[in-house]
Short mmCIF file of C-alpha atoms in Angstrom, two decimals:
data_model
loop_
_atom_site.label_atom_id
_atom_site.label_comp_id
_atom_site.label_asym_id
_atom_site.label_seq_id
_atom_site.Cartn_x
_atom_site.Cartn_y
_atom_site.Cartn_z
CA MET A 220 -23.50 -113.18 36.18
CA LEU A 221 -26.70 -111.55 37.88
CA CYS A 222 -27.82 -109.01 40.41
CA ARG A 223 -31.13 -107.84 41.98
CA LEU A 224 -31.52 -104.62 42.56
CA GLY A 225 -35.51 -103.52 43.07
CA GLY A 226 -37.23 -106.30 42.58
CA ARG A 227 -35.85 -107.66 39.00
CA TRP A 228 -32.23 -108.95 37.99
CA LEU A 229 -29.38 -106.78 36.07
CA ARG A 230 -26.90 -107.81 34.03
CA PRO A 231 -23.33 -105.67 35.16
CA LEU A 232 -22.49 -103.45 32.35
CA PRO A 233 -19.24 -104.21 30.68
CA ALA A 234 -15.92 -102.65 31.85
CA LEU A 235 -15.05 -99.35 29.42
CA GLN A 236 -12.26 -100.27 27.38
CA LEU A 237 -9.31 -98.11 27.47
CA GLY A 238 -8.04 -98.96 24.29
CA VAL A 239 -5.29 -100.92 26.71
CA ARG A 240 -4.87 -104.53 27.22
CA VAL A 241 -5.44 -105.62 30.59
CA PRO A 242 -3.91 -108.90 31.22
CA PRO A 243 -5.91 -111.21 34.08
CA LEU A 244 -5.16 -110.92 37.75
CA ALA A 245 -2.80 -114.53 38.67
CA PRO A 246 -3.44 -115.78 42.64
CA THR A 247 -0.44 -116.16 44.58
CA SER A 248 0.60 -119.49 46.52
CA THR A 249 -1.41 -117.83 49.28
CA GLY A 250 -4.92 -117.39 47.32
CA ALA A 251 -3.91 -113.48 47.16
CA ILE A 252 -4.15 -111.07 43.93
CA LYS A 253 -1.03 -110.11 42.73
CA HIS A 254 -0.96 -107.61 39.63
CA SER A 255 1.37 -107.70 36.75
CA ALA A 256 4.16 -105.31 36.90
CA LEU A 257 5.07 -102.48 34.01
CA PRO A 258 8.04 -101.24 33.36
CA ALA A 259 8.83 -97.33 34.86
CA TRP A 260 8.94 -95.79 31.39
CA ALA A 261 5.34 -96.89 30.91
CA VAL A 262 3.99 -96.39 34.56
CA ALA A 263 5.88 -92.42 33.75
CA SER A 264 3.39 -93.16 30.81
CA VAL A 265 0.25 -93.28 31.44
CA SER A 266 0.74 -91.52 34.61
CA ALA A 267 1.71 -88.85 32.37
CA VAL A 268 -1.89 -88.60 30.47
CA GLY A 269 -4.04 -89.57 32.82
CA SER A 270 -2.94 -88.15 36.40
CA GLY A 271 -3.31 -84.62 34.53
CA GLY A 272 -1.71 -82.94 37.48
CA PRO A 273 1.28 -80.77 37.57
CA GLY A 274 4.31 -83.05 37.26
CA SER A 275 2.41 -85.04 34.71
CA TRP A 276 4.22 -83.07 31.56
CA TYR A 277 7.46 -83.25 33.33
CA GLU A 278 6.91 -87.08 33.10
CA ALA A 279 6.32 -87.19 29.89
CA LEU A 280 9.21 -85.21 29.45
CA ALA A 281 11.68 -87.51 30.94
CA ALA A 282 9.91 -90.58 28.85
CA SER A 283 10.05 -89.14 25.49
CA ALA A 284 12.31 -90.51 22.36
CA PRO A 285 14.60 -87.13 22.90
CA VAL A 286 15.74 -87.78 26.17
CA GLN A 287 16.06 -91.91 25.80
CA GLY A 288 17.93 -90.65 23.04
CA ALA A 289 20.40 -88.67 25.26
CA GLU A 290 20.49 -91.73 27.80
CA GLU A 291 21.49 -94.41 25.07
CA VAL A 292 24.49 -91.77 23.69
CA LEU A 293 25.65 -91.35 27.62
CA LEU A 294 25.43 -94.86 27.85
CA GLY A 295 27.22 -95.83 24.67
CA VAL A 296 30.01 -93.20 25.33
CA HIS A 297 30.82 -94.97 28.94
CA THR A 298 30.20 -98.80 27.55
CA ALA A 299 32.76 -98.04 24.90
CA THR A 300 35.06 -95.68 26.88
CA GLY A 301 35.28 -97.69 30.15
CA LEU A 302 35.62 -94.36 31.71
CA PRO A 303 34.33 -93.34 35.19
CA TRP A 304 31.03 -91.29 34.62
CA TRP A 305 32.45 -87.80 35.49
CA ALA A 306 35.16 -88.12 32.18
CA CYS A 307 32.39 -89.85 30.58
CA ILE A 308 29.95 -86.45 31.05
CA GLY A 309 32.37 -84.23 30.17
CA LEU A 310 33.84 -86.21 27.08
CA THR A 311 30.13 -86.63 26.05
CA THR A 312 29.94 -82.52 27.01
CA VAL A 313 32.96 -81.93 24.43
CA ALA A 314 31.81 -84.22 21.48
CA LEU A 315 28.54 -82.60 21.35
CA ARG A 316 29.33 -78.81 21.64
CA GLY A 317 31.83 -79.77 19.59
CA ALA A 318 30.71 -81.33 16.87
CA VAL A 319 27.63 -79.61 16.65
CA THR A 320 27.44 -75.90 18.17
CA LEU A 321 30.41 -75.05 17.02
CA PRO A 322 29.88 -75.76 13.36
CA LEU A 323 25.94 -74.13 14.07
CA ALA A 324 27.70 -71.47 15.79
CA ALA A 325 30.28 -70.45 13.18
CA TYR A 326 27.54 -70.14 11.07
CA GLN A 327 26.16 -67.99 13.15
CA HIS A 328 28.88 -65.69 13.03
CA TYR A 329 28.74 -66.12 9.43
CA ILE A 330 25.14 -64.67 9.00
CA LEU A 331 25.70 -62.31 10.92
CA ALA A 332 29.09 -61.02 9.48
CA LYS A 333 26.91 -61.00 5.90
CA VAL A 334 24.44 -58.83 7.64
CA GLU A 335 26.97 -56.68 9.44
CA ASN A 336 28.75 -55.51 6.03
CA LEU A 337 25.31 -55.05 3.95
CA GLN A 338 24.43 -52.42 6.57
CA PRO A 339 25.98 -49.39 4.43
CA GLU A 340 24.11 -50.52 1.82
CA ILE A 341 20.47 -50.55 3.89
CA LYS A 342 21.86 -46.14 4.96
CA ASN A 343 22.17 -45.78 1.20
CA ILE A 344 18.69 -47.46 0.22
CA ALA A 345 17.48 -45.76 3.18
CA ARG A 346 18.33 -42.12 2.15
CA HIS A 347 17.06 -42.23 -1.38
CA LEU A 348 14.16 -43.73 -0.44
CA ASN A 349 13.47 -41.48 1.88
CA GLN A 350 13.88 -38.53 -0.68
CA GLU A 351 11.62 -39.83 -3.09
CA ILE A 352 9.14 -40.62 -0.06
CA ALA A 353 9.48 -37.01 0.42
CA ILE A 354 8.97 -36.25 -2.98
CA ARG A 355 6.10 -38.04 -3.79
CA ALA A 356 3.86 -37.17 -0.99
CA ASN A 357 4.93 -33.31 -2.11
CA GLN A 358 3.35 -34.07 -4.57
CA LEU A 359 0.17 -35.94 -3.81
CA LYS A 360 -0.86 -34.76 -0.18
CA TRP A 361 -0.08 -37.36 1.49
CA SER A 362 0.18 -37.01 5.04
CA LYS A 363 2.79 -37.69 7.35
CA ARG A 364 1.33 -40.83 8.71
CA ALA A 365 0.53 -42.39 5.02
CA ALA A 366 4.11 -41.45 4.14
CA ARG A 367 5.29 -42.90 7.16
CA LEU A 368 3.96 -46.12 6.12
CA THR A 369 5.34 -47.12 2.82
CA TYR A 370 8.45 -45.76 3.62
CA LEU A 371 8.36 -48.42 6.10
CA LYS A 372 6.59 -51.24 3.58
CA ASN A 373 9.20 -50.20 0.70
CA MET A 374 12.51 -50.11 3.00
CA ARG A 375 11.19 -54.09 4.48
CA ARG A 376 10.29 -54.70 1.12
CA LEU A 377 13.95 -53.68 0.12
CA VAL A 378 15.97 -55.13 2.60
CA SER A 379 14.29 -58.50 2.30
CA GLU A 380 15.28 -58.53 -1.47
CA LEU A 381 19.18 -57.76 -0.14
CA TYR A 382 18.69 -60.91 2.72
CA VAL A 383 17.83 -62.69 -0.27
CA ARG A 384 20.22 -61.84 -2.70
CA ASP A 385 23.37 -62.64 -0.26
CA ASN A 386 21.33 -65.50 1.41
CA CYS A 387 21.92 -64.20 4.79
CA HIS A 388 18.33 -63.45 6.68
CA PRO A 389 19.06 -63.04 10.46
CA PHE A 390 16.32 -65.45 11.29
CA LYS A 391 19.12 -68.09 10.14
CA ALA A 392 21.14 -66.76 12.65
CA THR A 393 19.15 -68.27 15.47
CA VAL A 394 19.80 -71.69 14.00
CA LEU A 395 22.08 -72.26 16.81
CA VAL A 396 19.64 -71.59 19.22
CA TRP A 397 17.24 -73.89 18.54
CA ILE A 398 19.67 -76.84 18.39
CA GLN A 399 21.31 -75.65 21.66
CA PHE A 400 18.85 -74.80 24.32
CA PRO A 401 16.63 -78.14 23.23
CA MET A 402 19.78 -80.57 23.42
CA TRP A 403 21.07 -78.91 26.64
CA ILE A 404 17.33 -79.72 27.88
CA PHE A 405 17.65 -83.19 27.16
CA MET A 406 20.88 -83.78 28.25
CA SER A 407 19.94 -82.91 31.60
CA ILE A 408 16.87 -84.77 32.41
CA ALA A 409 18.52 -87.59 31.25
CA LEU A 410 21.38 -87.49 33.77
CA ARG A 411 18.33 -86.36 36.11
CA ASN A 412 17.03 -89.69 35.38
CA PHE A 413 20.20 -91.88 35.71
CA SER A 414 20.78 -89.91 39.19
CA THR A 415 17.59 -90.87 40.60
CA GLY A 416 17.38 -94.43 39.32
CA ALA A 417 15.19 -94.45 36.77
CA THR A 418 17.04 -96.18 33.88
CA HIS A 419 19.30 -98.95 34.05
CA SER A 420 22.25 -99.65 32.32
CA GLU A 421 22.02 -102.83 29.67
CA ALA A 422 24.45 -104.97 31.75
CA GLY A 423 21.42 -105.23 34.80
CA PHE A 424 23.48 -102.73 36.79
CA SER A 425 21.71 -99.45 38.90
CA VAL A 426 22.65 -96.45 36.69
CA GLN A 427 22.48 -94.65 39.42
CA GLU A 428 25.26 -96.61 42.03
CA GLN A 429 27.68 -96.67 39.44
CA LEU A 430 26.66 -92.62 39.12
CA ALA A 431 27.50 -92.52 43.17
CA ASN A 432 30.69 -93.82 43.22
CA ASP A 433 32.11 -92.18 39.76
CA GLY A 434 32.11 -88.82 40.85
CA ILE A 435 36.01 -86.94 41.34
CA LEU A 436 37.35 -84.02 43.92
CA TRP A 437 34.76 -83.24 46.47
CA PHE A 438 32.02 -84.54 44.81
CA ARG A 439 32.71 -88.34 45.28
CA ASP A 440 29.08 -88.83 44.52
CA LEU A 441 27.08 -87.75 41.42
CA THR A 442 23.51 -88.17 42.48
CA ALA A 443 23.84 -85.88 45.56
CA LEU A 444 23.79 -82.03 45.36
CA ASP A 445 27.36 -79.96 46.06
CA SER A 446 27.38 -79.12 49.27
CA THR A 447 29.89 -76.77 49.15
CA TRP A 448 28.55 -74.80 46.30
CA ILE A 449 31.47 -74.76 44.10
CA LEU A 450 30.39 -76.40 41.24
CA PRO A 451 26.95 -73.68 41.46
CA ILE A 452 29.07 -71.37 41.55
CA SER A 453 31.34 -71.88 39.19
CA VAL A 454 28.44 -72.60 36.13
CA GLY A 455 27.33 -68.65 37.04
CA VAL A 456 30.51 -67.42 36.84
CA ILE A 457 31.77 -68.35 33.50
CA ASN A 458 28.25 -67.93 32.40
CA LEU A 459 28.37 -64.13 33.17
CA LEU A 460 32.13 -64.02 31.99
CA ILE A 461 30.00 -65.66 28.51
CA VAL A 462 27.84 -62.44 29.07
CA GLU A 463 30.61 -59.82 29.45
CA ILE A 464 32.22 -60.65 26.56
CA PHE A 465 29.55 -60.64 24.20
CA ALA A 466 28.65 -56.92 26.07
CA LEU A 467 32.69 -55.76 25.63
CA GLN A 468 32.55 -56.83 22.10
CA LYS A 469 29.47 -54.44 21.13
CA THR A 470 29.98 -51.02 21.28
CA GLY A 471 26.75 -49.10 21.29
CA MET A 472 24.22 -51.80 22.13
CA SER A 473 20.81 -50.88 21.18
CA ARG A 474 17.93 -50.11 24.34
CA PHE A 475 16.65 -53.77 23.48
CA GLN A 476 20.35 -55.35 23.44
CA THR A 477 21.05 -53.98 26.30
CA TYR A 478 18.25 -55.01 28.50
CA ILE A 479 18.20 -58.39 27.25
CA THR A 480 22.04 -58.53 28.49
CA TYR A 481 20.49 -57.56 32.01
CA PHE A 482 17.80 -60.66 31.87
CA VAL A 483 20.92 -62.94 30.79
CA ARG A 484 23.17 -61.52 33.57
CA ALA A 485 20.06 -62.14 36.11
CA VAL A 486 19.45 -65.44 34.83
CA SER A 487 23.27 -66.58 35.09
CA VAL A 488 23.22 -65.27 38.91
CA LEU A 489 19.83 -67.07 39.17
CA MET A 490 21.45 -70.09 37.70
CA ILE A 491 23.47 -70.58 40.88
CA PRO A 492 21.32 -71.04 43.61
CA VAL A 493 18.73 -73.17 41.17
CA ALA A 494 22.23 -75.94 40.48
CA ALA A 495 22.65 -76.09 44.71
CA THR A 496 19.24 -78.11 44.66
CA VAL A 497 20.27 -80.54 41.88
CA PRO A 498 22.58 -83.50 41.32
CA SER A 499 25.86 -83.26 40.79
CA SER A 500 25.96 -84.95 37.85
CA ILE A 501 23.87 -82.21 36.24
CA VAL A 502 25.54 -79.72 37.67
CA LEU A 503 28.90 -81.35 36.38
CA TYR A 504 27.19 -80.94 32.74
CA TRP A 505 25.90 -77.36 32.70
CA LEU A 506 30.12 -76.77 34.43
CA CYS A 507 31.60 -78.54 31.07
CA SER A 508 29.01 -76.79 28.84
CA SER A 509 29.68 -73.17 29.64
CA PHE A 510 33.01 -73.61 29.73
CA MET A 511 33.16 -74.80 26.24
CA GLY A 512 30.75 -72.45 25.35
CA LEU A 513 33.08 -69.89 26.84
CA SER A 514 35.81 -71.71 24.89
CA GLN A 515 34.04 -71.55 21.92
CA ASN A 516 33.61 -67.53 22.08
CA LEU A 517 36.99 -67.37 22.50
CA LEU A 518 37.39 -69.12 19.37
CA LEU A 519 35.20 -67.48 17.07
CA ARG A 520 37.01 -64.22 18.08
CA SER A 521 40.31 -65.67 16.48
CA PRO A 522 40.99 -64.22 12.94
CA ARG A 523 43.07 -66.83 11.34
CA PHE A 524 40.21 -69.27 12.89
CA ARG A 525 37.33 -66.44 11.10
CA ARG A 526 39.38 -67.24 8.14
CA LEU A 527 39.42 -70.89 8.24
CA CYS A 528 35.12 -70.68 8.57
CA ARG A 529 35.08 -68.68 5.75
CA ILE A 530 33.93 -65.79 7.82
CA PRO A 531 33.80 -62.65 5.68
CA LEU A 532 35.71 -60.17 7.34
CA THR A 533 33.77 -56.67 8.69
CA LYS A 534 34.24 -53.12 9.57
CA SER A 535 33.74 -54.22 13.54
CA ASP A 536 36.92 -57.33 13.02
CA SER A 537 39.69 -56.75 14.89
CA ASP A 538 43.48 -57.38 14.48
CA THR A 539 44.57 -58.46 18.09
CA PRO A 540 41.15 -59.40 19.46
CA TYR A 541 42.54 -60.63 22.63
CA LYS A 542 44.44 -58.18 23.25
CA ASP A 543 40.91 -55.73 22.98
CA LEU A 544 39.19 -57.64 25.14
CA PHE A 545 41.79 -57.80 27.87
CA ALA A 546 42.04 -54.01 27.53
CA ALA A 547 38.18 -53.17 27.48
CA PHE A 548 37.82 -55.95 30.40
CA TYR A 549 40.25 -53.74 32.75
CA ALA A 550 39.09 -50.92 31.94
CA LYS A 551 35.73 -51.55 32.93
CA PHE A 552 36.07 -53.35 36.03
CA ILE A 553 39.60 -52.94 37.11
CA SER A 554 40.72 -49.67 36.68
CA ARG A 555 37.49 -48.54 37.79
CA THR A 556 38.34 -49.53 41.78
#
């Protein structure tokens, strides 16, 4: 087809090729052109890549493979058990926590126990190295800065050799965080997709409609907010309990550990208003996850369970951990009032 421009006949330029084959537009019975429908995940992916808006990163994350995997896990549990959705969310949380995070938490305590048992040897090495550096610095007329740098360099090397010898580098204790936090994010986004109607079950029934009728107690509609704030406050309280148990277990925390403790406390409190703005299905998952985290922390204080997991004994271990925890809790929060 030619067009006339400025006295000349020109042929229009071909359409830009975007790497996507666009299907032809089909006329309807009324003569209007009807656009082909795209699946929801395709629309989300295209808008996430092409829009560049503030929500594009979230759309890409919501349509990502890990989130889709979390959706398949939830749908699989619901299909296999036939339980209502509130029970499926709780059962899935317990299963994931028990099968994934509990073994990793036990491994974390195993590494930290071995690192704690190395501290007397590390202190002994530091004392001897400090004496040797002082002698060498006096012989070779080193400056204080040069002696300090030499001490730190050799101390790092010797401590690293100890970690390699006992296979207990502290970085291994962070594996739990690198797995637990992404899993928490993916499960939360998957439940949000369900609650907003972005995902449908294989049988053709809307998961959103199922969630709206599969609640319990005061939160019958799992797609709605908890107007009573019972679930959000419960999440915040349990998270604070976890933080306080950790703080009571540690004696003589460093300044950095103290700052981290205060930061986590603030996050736990801020989670309350955040939880009040998301569907009840997500808050229920957060509550179940936090409750399992609290139970997990208490279980890992049991001497019998620690022996079962072959966690080495340390100087700070107690034969009566729960009695000691209650006494510390009472002294810090109750006896002061």
